mmCIF file of C-alpha atoms and ligand atoms in Angstrom:
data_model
loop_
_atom_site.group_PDB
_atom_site.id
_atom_site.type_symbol
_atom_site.label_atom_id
_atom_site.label_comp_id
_atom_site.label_asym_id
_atom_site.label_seq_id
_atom_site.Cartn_x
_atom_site.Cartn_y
_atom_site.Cartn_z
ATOM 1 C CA UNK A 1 0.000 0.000 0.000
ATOM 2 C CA UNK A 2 1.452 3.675 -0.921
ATOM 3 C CA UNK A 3 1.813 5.807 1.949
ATOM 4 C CA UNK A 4 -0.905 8.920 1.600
ATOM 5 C CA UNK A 5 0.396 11.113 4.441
ATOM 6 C CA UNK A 6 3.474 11.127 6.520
ATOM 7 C CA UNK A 7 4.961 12.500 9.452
ATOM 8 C CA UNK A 8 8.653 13.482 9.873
ATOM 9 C CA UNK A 9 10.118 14.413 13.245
ATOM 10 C CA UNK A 10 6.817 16.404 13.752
ATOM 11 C CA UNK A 11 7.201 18.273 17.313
ATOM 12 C CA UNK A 12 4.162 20.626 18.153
ATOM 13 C CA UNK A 13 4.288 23.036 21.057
ATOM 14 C CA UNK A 14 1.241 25.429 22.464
ATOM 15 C CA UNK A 15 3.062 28.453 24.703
ATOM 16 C CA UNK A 16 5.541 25.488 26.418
ATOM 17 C CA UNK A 17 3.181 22.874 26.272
ATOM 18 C CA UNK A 18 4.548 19.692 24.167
ATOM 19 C CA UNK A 19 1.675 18.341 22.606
ATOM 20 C CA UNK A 20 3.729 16.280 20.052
ATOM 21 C CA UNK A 21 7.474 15.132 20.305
ATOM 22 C CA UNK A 22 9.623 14.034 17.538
ATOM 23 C CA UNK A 23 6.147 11.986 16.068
ATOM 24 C CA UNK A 24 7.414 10.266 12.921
ATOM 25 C CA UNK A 25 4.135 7.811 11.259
ATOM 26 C CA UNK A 26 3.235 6.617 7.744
ATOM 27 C CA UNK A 27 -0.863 6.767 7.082
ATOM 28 C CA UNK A 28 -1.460 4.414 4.162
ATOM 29 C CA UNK A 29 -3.585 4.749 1.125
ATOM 30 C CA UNK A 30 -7.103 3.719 1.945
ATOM 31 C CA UNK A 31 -6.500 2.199 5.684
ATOM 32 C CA UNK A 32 -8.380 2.900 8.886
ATOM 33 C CA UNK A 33 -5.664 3.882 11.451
ATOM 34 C CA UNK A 34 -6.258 4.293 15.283
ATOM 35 C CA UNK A 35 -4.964 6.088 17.530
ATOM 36 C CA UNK A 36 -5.598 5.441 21.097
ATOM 37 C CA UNK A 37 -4.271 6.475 24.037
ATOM 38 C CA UNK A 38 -5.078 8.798 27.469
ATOM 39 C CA UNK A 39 -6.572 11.929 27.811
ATOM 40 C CA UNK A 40 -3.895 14.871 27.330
ATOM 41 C CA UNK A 41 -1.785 12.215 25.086
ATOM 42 C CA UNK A 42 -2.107 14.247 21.587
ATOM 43 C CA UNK A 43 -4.414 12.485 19.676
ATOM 44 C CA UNK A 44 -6.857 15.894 18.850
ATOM 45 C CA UNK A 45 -3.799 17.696 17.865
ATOM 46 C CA UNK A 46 -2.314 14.798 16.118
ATOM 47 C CA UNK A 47 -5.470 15.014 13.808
ATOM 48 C CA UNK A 48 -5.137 18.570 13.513
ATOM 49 C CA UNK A 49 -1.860 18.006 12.094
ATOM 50 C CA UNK A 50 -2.956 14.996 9.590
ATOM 51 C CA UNK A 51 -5.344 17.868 8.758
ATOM 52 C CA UNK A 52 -2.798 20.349 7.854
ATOM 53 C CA UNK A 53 -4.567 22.354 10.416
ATOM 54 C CA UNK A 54 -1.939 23.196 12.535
ATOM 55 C CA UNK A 55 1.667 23.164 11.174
ATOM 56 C CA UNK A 56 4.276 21.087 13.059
ATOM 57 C CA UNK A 57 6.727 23.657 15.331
ATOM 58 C CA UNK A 58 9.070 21.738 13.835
ATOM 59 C CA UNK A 59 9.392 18.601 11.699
ATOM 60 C CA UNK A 60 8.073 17.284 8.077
ATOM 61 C CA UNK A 61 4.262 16.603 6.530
ATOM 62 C CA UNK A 62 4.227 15.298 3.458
ATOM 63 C CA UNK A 63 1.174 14.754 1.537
ATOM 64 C CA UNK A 64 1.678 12.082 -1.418
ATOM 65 C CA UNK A 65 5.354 12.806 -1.785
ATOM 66 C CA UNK A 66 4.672 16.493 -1.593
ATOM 67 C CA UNK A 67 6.294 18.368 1.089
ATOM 68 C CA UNK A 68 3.346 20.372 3.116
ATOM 69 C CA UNK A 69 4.249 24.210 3.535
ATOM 70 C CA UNK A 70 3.641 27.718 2.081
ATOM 71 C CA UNK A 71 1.672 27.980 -1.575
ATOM 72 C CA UNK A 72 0.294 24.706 -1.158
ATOM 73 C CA UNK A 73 -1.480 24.213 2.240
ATOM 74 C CA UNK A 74 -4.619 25.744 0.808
ATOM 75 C CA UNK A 75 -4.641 23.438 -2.533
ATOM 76 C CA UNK A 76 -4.176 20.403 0.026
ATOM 77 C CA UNK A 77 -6.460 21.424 2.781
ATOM 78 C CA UNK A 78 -9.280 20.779 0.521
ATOM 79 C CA UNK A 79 -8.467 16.878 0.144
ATOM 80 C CA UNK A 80 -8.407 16.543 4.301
ATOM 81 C CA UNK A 81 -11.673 17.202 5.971
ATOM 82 C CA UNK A 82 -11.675 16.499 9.862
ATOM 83 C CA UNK A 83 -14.636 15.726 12.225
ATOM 84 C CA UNK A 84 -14.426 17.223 15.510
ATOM 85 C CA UNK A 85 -15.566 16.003 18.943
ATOM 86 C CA UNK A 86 -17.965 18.425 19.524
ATOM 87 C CA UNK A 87 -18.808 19.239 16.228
ATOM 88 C CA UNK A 88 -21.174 22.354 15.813
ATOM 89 C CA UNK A 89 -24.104 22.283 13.293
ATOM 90 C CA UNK A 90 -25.924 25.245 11.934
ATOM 91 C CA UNK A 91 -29.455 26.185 13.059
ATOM 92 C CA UNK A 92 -30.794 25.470 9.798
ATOM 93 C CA UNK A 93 -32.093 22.265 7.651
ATOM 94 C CA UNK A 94 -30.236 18.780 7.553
ATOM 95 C CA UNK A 95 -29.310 19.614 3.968
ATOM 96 C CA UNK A 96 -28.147 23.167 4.846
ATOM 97 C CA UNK A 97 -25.780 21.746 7.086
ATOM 98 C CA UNK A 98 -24.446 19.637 4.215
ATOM 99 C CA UNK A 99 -24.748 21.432 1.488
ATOM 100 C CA UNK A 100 -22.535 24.576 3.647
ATOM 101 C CA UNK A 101 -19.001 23.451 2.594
ATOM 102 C CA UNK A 102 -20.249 22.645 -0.935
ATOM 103 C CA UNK A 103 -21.415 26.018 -1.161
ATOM 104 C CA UNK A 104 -18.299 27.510 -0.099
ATOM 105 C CA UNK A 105 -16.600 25.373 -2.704
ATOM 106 C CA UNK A 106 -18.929 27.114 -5.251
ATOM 107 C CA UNK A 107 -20.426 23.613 -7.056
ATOM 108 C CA UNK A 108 -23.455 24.088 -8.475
ATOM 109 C CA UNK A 109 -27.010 23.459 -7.322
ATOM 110 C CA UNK A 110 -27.319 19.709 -8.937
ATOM 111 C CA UNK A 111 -24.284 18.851 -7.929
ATOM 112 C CA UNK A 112 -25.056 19.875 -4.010
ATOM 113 C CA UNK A 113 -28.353 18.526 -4.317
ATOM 114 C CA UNK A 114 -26.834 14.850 -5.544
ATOM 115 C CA UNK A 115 -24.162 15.167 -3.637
ATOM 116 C CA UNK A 116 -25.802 16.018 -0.172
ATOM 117 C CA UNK A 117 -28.701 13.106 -1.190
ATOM 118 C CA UNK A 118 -25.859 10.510 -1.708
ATOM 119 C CA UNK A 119 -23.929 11.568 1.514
ATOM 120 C CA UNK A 120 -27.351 11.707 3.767
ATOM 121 C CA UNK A 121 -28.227 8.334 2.584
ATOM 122 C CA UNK A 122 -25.067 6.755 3.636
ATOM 123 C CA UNK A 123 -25.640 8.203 6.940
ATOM 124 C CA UNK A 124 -28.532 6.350 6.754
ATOM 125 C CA UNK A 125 -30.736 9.351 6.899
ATOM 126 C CA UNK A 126 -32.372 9.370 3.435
ATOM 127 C CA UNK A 127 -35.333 12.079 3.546
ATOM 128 C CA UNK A 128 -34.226 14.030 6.624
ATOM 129 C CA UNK A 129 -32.642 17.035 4.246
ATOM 130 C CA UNK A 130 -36.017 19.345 5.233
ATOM 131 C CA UNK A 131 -35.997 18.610 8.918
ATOM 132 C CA UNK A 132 -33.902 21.141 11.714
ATOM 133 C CA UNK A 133 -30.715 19.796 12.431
ATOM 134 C CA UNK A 134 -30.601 20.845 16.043
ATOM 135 C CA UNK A 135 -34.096 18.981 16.887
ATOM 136 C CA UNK A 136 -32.490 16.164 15.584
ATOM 137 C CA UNK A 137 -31.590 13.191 18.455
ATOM 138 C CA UNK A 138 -27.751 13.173 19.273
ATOM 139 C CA UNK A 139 -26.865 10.229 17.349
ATOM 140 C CA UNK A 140 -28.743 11.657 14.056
ATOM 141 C CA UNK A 141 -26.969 15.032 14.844
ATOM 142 C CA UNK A 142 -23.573 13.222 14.750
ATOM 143 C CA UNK A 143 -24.550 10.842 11.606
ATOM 144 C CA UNK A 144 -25.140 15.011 10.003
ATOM 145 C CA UNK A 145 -21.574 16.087 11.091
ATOM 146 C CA UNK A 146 -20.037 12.924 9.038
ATOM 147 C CA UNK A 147 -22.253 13.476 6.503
ATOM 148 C CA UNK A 148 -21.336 17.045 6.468
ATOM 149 C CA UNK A 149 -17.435 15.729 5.948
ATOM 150 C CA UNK A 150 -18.576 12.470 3.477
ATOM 151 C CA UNK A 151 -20.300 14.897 1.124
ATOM 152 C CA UNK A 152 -16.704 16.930 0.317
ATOM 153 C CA UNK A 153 -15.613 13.988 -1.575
ATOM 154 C CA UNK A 154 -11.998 14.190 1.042
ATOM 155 C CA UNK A 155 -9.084 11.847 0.334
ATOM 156 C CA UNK A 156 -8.189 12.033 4.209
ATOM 157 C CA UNK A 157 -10.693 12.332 6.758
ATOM 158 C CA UNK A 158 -9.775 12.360 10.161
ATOM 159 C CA UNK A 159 -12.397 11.617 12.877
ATOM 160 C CA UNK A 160 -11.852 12.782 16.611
ATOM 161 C CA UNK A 161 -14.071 10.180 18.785
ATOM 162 C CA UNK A 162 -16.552 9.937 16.477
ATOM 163 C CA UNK A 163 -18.787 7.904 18.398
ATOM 164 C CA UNK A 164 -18.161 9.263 22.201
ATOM 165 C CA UNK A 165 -21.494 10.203 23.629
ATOM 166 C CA UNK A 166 -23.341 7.774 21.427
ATOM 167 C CA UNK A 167 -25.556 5.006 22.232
ATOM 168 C CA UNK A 168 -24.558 1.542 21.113
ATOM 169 C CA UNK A 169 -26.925 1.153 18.361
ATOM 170 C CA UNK A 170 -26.080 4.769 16.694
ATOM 171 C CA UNK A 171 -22.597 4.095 17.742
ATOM 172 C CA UNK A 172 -22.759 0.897 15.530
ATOM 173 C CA UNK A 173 -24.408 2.458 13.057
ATOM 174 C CA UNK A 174 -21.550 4.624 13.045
ATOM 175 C CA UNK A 175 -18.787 2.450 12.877
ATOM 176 C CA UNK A 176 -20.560 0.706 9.727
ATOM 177 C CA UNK A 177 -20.518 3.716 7.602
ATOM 178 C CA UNK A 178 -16.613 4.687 8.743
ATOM 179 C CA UNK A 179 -16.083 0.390 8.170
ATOM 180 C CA UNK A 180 -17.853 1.061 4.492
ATOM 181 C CA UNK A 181 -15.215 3.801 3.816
ATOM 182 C CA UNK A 182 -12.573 1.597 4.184
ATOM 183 C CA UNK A 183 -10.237 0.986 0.956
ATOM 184 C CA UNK A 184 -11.850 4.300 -1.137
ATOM 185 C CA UNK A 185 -10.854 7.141 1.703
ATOM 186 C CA UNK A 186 -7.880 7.388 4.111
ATOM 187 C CA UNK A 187 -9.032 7.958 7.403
ATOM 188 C CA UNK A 188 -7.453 8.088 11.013
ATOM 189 C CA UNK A 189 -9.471 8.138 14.293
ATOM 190 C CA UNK A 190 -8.621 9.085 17.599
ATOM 191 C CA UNK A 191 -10.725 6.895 20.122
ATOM 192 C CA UNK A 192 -10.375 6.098 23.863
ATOM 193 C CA UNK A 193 -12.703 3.028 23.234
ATOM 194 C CA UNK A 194 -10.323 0.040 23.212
ATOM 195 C CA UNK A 195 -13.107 -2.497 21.686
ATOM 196 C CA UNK A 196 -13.710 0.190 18.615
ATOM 197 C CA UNK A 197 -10.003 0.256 18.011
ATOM 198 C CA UNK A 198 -9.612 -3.437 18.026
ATOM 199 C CA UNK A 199 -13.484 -4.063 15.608
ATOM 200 C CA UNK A 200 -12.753 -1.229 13.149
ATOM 201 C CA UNK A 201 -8.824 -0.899 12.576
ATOM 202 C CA UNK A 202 -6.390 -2.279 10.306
ATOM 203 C CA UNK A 203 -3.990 -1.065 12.336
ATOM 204 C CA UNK A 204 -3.945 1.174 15.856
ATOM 205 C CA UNK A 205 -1.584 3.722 16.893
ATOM 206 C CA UNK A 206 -0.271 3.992 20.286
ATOM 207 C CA UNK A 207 0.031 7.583 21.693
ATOM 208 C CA UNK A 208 1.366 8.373 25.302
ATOM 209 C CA UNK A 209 2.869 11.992 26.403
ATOM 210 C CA UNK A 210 2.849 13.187 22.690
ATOM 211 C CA UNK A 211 4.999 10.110 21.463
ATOM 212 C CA UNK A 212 3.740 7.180 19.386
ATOM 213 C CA UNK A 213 4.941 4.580 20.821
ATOM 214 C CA UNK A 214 4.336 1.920 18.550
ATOM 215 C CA UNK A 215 2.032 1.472 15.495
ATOM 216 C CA UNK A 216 0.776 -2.104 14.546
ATOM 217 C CA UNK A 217 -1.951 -4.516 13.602
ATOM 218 C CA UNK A 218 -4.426 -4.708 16.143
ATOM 219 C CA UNK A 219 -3.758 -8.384 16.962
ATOM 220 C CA UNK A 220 -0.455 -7.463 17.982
ATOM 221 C CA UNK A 221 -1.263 -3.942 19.608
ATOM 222 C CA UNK A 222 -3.726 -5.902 21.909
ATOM 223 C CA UNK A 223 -1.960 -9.510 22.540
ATOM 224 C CA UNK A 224 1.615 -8.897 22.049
ATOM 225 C CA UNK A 225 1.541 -5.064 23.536
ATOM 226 C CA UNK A 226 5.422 -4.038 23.173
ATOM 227 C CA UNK A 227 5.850 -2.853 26.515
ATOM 228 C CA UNK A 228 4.178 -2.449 29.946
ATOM 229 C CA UNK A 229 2.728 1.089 29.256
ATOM 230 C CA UNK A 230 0.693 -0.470 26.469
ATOM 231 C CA UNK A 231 -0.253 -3.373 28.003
ATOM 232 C CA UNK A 232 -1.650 -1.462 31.049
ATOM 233 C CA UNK A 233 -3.666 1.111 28.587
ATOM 234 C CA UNK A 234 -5.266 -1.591 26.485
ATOM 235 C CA UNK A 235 -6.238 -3.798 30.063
ATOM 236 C CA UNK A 236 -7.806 -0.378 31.240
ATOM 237 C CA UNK A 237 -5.258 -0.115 34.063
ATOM 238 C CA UNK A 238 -3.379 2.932 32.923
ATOM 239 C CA UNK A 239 -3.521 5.643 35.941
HETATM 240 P P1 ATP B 301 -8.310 14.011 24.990
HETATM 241 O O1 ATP B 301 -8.361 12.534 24.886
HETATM 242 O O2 ATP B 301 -8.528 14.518 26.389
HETATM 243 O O3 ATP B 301 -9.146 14.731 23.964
HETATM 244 P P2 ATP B 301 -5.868 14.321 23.419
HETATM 245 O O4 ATP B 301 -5.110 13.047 23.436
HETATM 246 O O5 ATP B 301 -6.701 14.600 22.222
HETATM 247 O O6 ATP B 301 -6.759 14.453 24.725
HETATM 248 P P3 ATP B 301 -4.690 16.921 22.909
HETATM 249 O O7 ATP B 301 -6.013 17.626 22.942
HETATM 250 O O8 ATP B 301 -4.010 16.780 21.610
HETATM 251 O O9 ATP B 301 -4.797 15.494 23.614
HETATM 252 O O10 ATP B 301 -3.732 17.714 23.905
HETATM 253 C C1 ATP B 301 -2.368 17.348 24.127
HETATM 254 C C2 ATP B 301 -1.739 18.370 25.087
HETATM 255 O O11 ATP B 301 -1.632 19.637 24.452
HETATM 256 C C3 ATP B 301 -2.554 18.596 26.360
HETATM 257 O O12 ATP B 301 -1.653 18.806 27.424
HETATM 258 C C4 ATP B 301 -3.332 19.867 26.056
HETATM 259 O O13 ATP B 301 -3.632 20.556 27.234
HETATM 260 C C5 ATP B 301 -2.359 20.618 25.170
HETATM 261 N N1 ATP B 301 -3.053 21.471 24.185
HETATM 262 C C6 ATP B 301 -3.810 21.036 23.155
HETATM 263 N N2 ATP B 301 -4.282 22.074 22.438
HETATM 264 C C7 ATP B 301 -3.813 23.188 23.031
HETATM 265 C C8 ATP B 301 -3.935 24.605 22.771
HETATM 266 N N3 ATP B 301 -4.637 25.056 21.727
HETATM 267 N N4 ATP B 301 -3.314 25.460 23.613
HETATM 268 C C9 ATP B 301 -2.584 25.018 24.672
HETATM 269 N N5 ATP B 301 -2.418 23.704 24.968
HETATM 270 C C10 ATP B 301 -3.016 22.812 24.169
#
C-alpha cells in the first residue's frame, strides 16, 4: 500500500506545552488507522496536524510525496476534511448543514443537491434534508456532522471520537458507515474506546505523552503489547 500522508520528526508546542514530540508515522492509502491512548496524550492535535490544520513547530508533513508548507497548504487542505468532537451544526435544515461546505466550494445546485442526497443516505438518513438539524436526536446530529465531511468527496478524513457520547446502536451504526469507507478514503481516528479500536482498525496507533509509541496490527497492539505502558492502557489499568 502507498503511503498517503506522513509524518517526519513532527514536534508541536502550544506556549511550552509539548503536545507532540519528535512523532514520525506513515498513514497508508485507503486504511483505517487508530490512535488510542489517554486523555492529554495528543491524539486531537495529532489530527489537527494529519489535517494540515496546525503546522508542526518543527518537523516534516508530506502529503503524497509532496512536502506540506507555504503555496500549497490551501490546494491540500481541501483533500483533508476532519470531524471534531464536539462538532457544531448550523441552526438550519439537515441539507443546509451539508450542502454549507459545498457552497463555499462554489459547485453548483445539482451537484449539491446529488451530492448532499448521496452523503445523507449513507448516513442512513435518506429524507431528513427538510428537517432542523438541532431537533435532531444526538446520534442523528452526529450521523449530520459525518455526513457534512462524506459529502466533500476528502481523500483524508480524520475523525476525533466519532462515536463518544453515542448510544450503542447509533454508535454501531456509526462504525458501519466509517467500516464502508474503508479501501476508497484514508481515514485516522482518535478513540479512547479500546473495543472500537480493536473491531474497526487495520492497524492502531499507540500515543502516550505526545509520542507514538508503537504502530501495529491490532492483533499485535492488543496480545503482544510491546511494553508495559501499552499493556496497562489496552487492560484499562493505565492511571
Ligand atoms: P483528549 O483525549 O482529552 O481529547 P488528546 O489526546 O486529544 O486528549 P490533545 O487535545 O491533543 O490530547 O492535547 C495534548 C496536550 O496539548 C494537552 O496537554 C493539552 O492541554 C495541550 N493542548 C492542546 N491544544 C492546546 C492549545 N490550543 N493550547 C494550549 N495547549 C493545548
Amino acid at each position: 500500500m502507498d503511503v498517503h500522508v506522513k509524518l517526519e520528526r513532527v514536534t508541536r508546542k502550544y506556549d511550552g506545552i509539548t503536545a507532540l514530540r519528535e512523532v514520525t508515522l506513515e498513514v497508508k492509502n485507503g486504511e483505517i488507522l487508530t490512535i488510542i491512548g489517554p486523555n492529554g496524550a495528543g491524539k486531537t492535535t495529532l489530527l489537527r496536524v494529519l489535517a494540515l490544520l496546525d503546522e508542526p513547530s518543527s518537523g516534516k508533513v508530506v502529503y503524497r510525496g509532496q512536502a506540506v508548507g507555504g503555496s500549497n497548504i490551501s490546494q491540500l487542505r481541501k483533500k483533508v476534511t476532519m470531524v471534531f468532537q464536539r462538532a457544531v451544526l448550523l441552526n438550519e435544515t439537515v441539507f443546509e448543514n451539508v450542502a454549507y461546505g459545498l457552497k463555499l466550494r462554489g459547485l453548483n445546485n445539482d451537484e449539491i443537491t446529488e451530492r448532499v442526497n448521496d452523503a445523507l443516505s449513507s448516513v442512513m438518513l435518506k429524507g431528513f434534508g427538510p428537517r432542523m438539524a438541532k431537533k435532531l436526536s444526538g446520534g442523528e446530529q452526529q450521523r449530520v456532522v459525518l455526513a457534512r465531511a462524506l459529502a466533500l468527496n476528502p481523500e483524508l478524513l480524520l475523525l476525533d471520537e466519532p462515536t463518544a457520547n453515542l448510544d450503542p446502536t447509533n454508535a454501531a451504526i456509526v462504525e458501519r458507515i466509517i467500516g464502508g469507507l474503508r479501501g476508497r478514503t484514508t481515514i485516522v481516528l482518535a478513540t479512547h474506546n479500546i473495543f472500537q479500536a480493536k473491531r474497526i482498525s487495520d492497524r492502531v496507533g499507540c500515543l502516550l505523552g505526545g509520542e507514538v509509541i508503537d504502530v501495529d496490527k491490532p492483533k499485535n497492539i492488543f496480545t503482544k503489547p510491546k511494553n508495559e505502558i501499552i499493556r496497562k492502557f489496552v487492560r484499562g489499568e493505565f492511571f
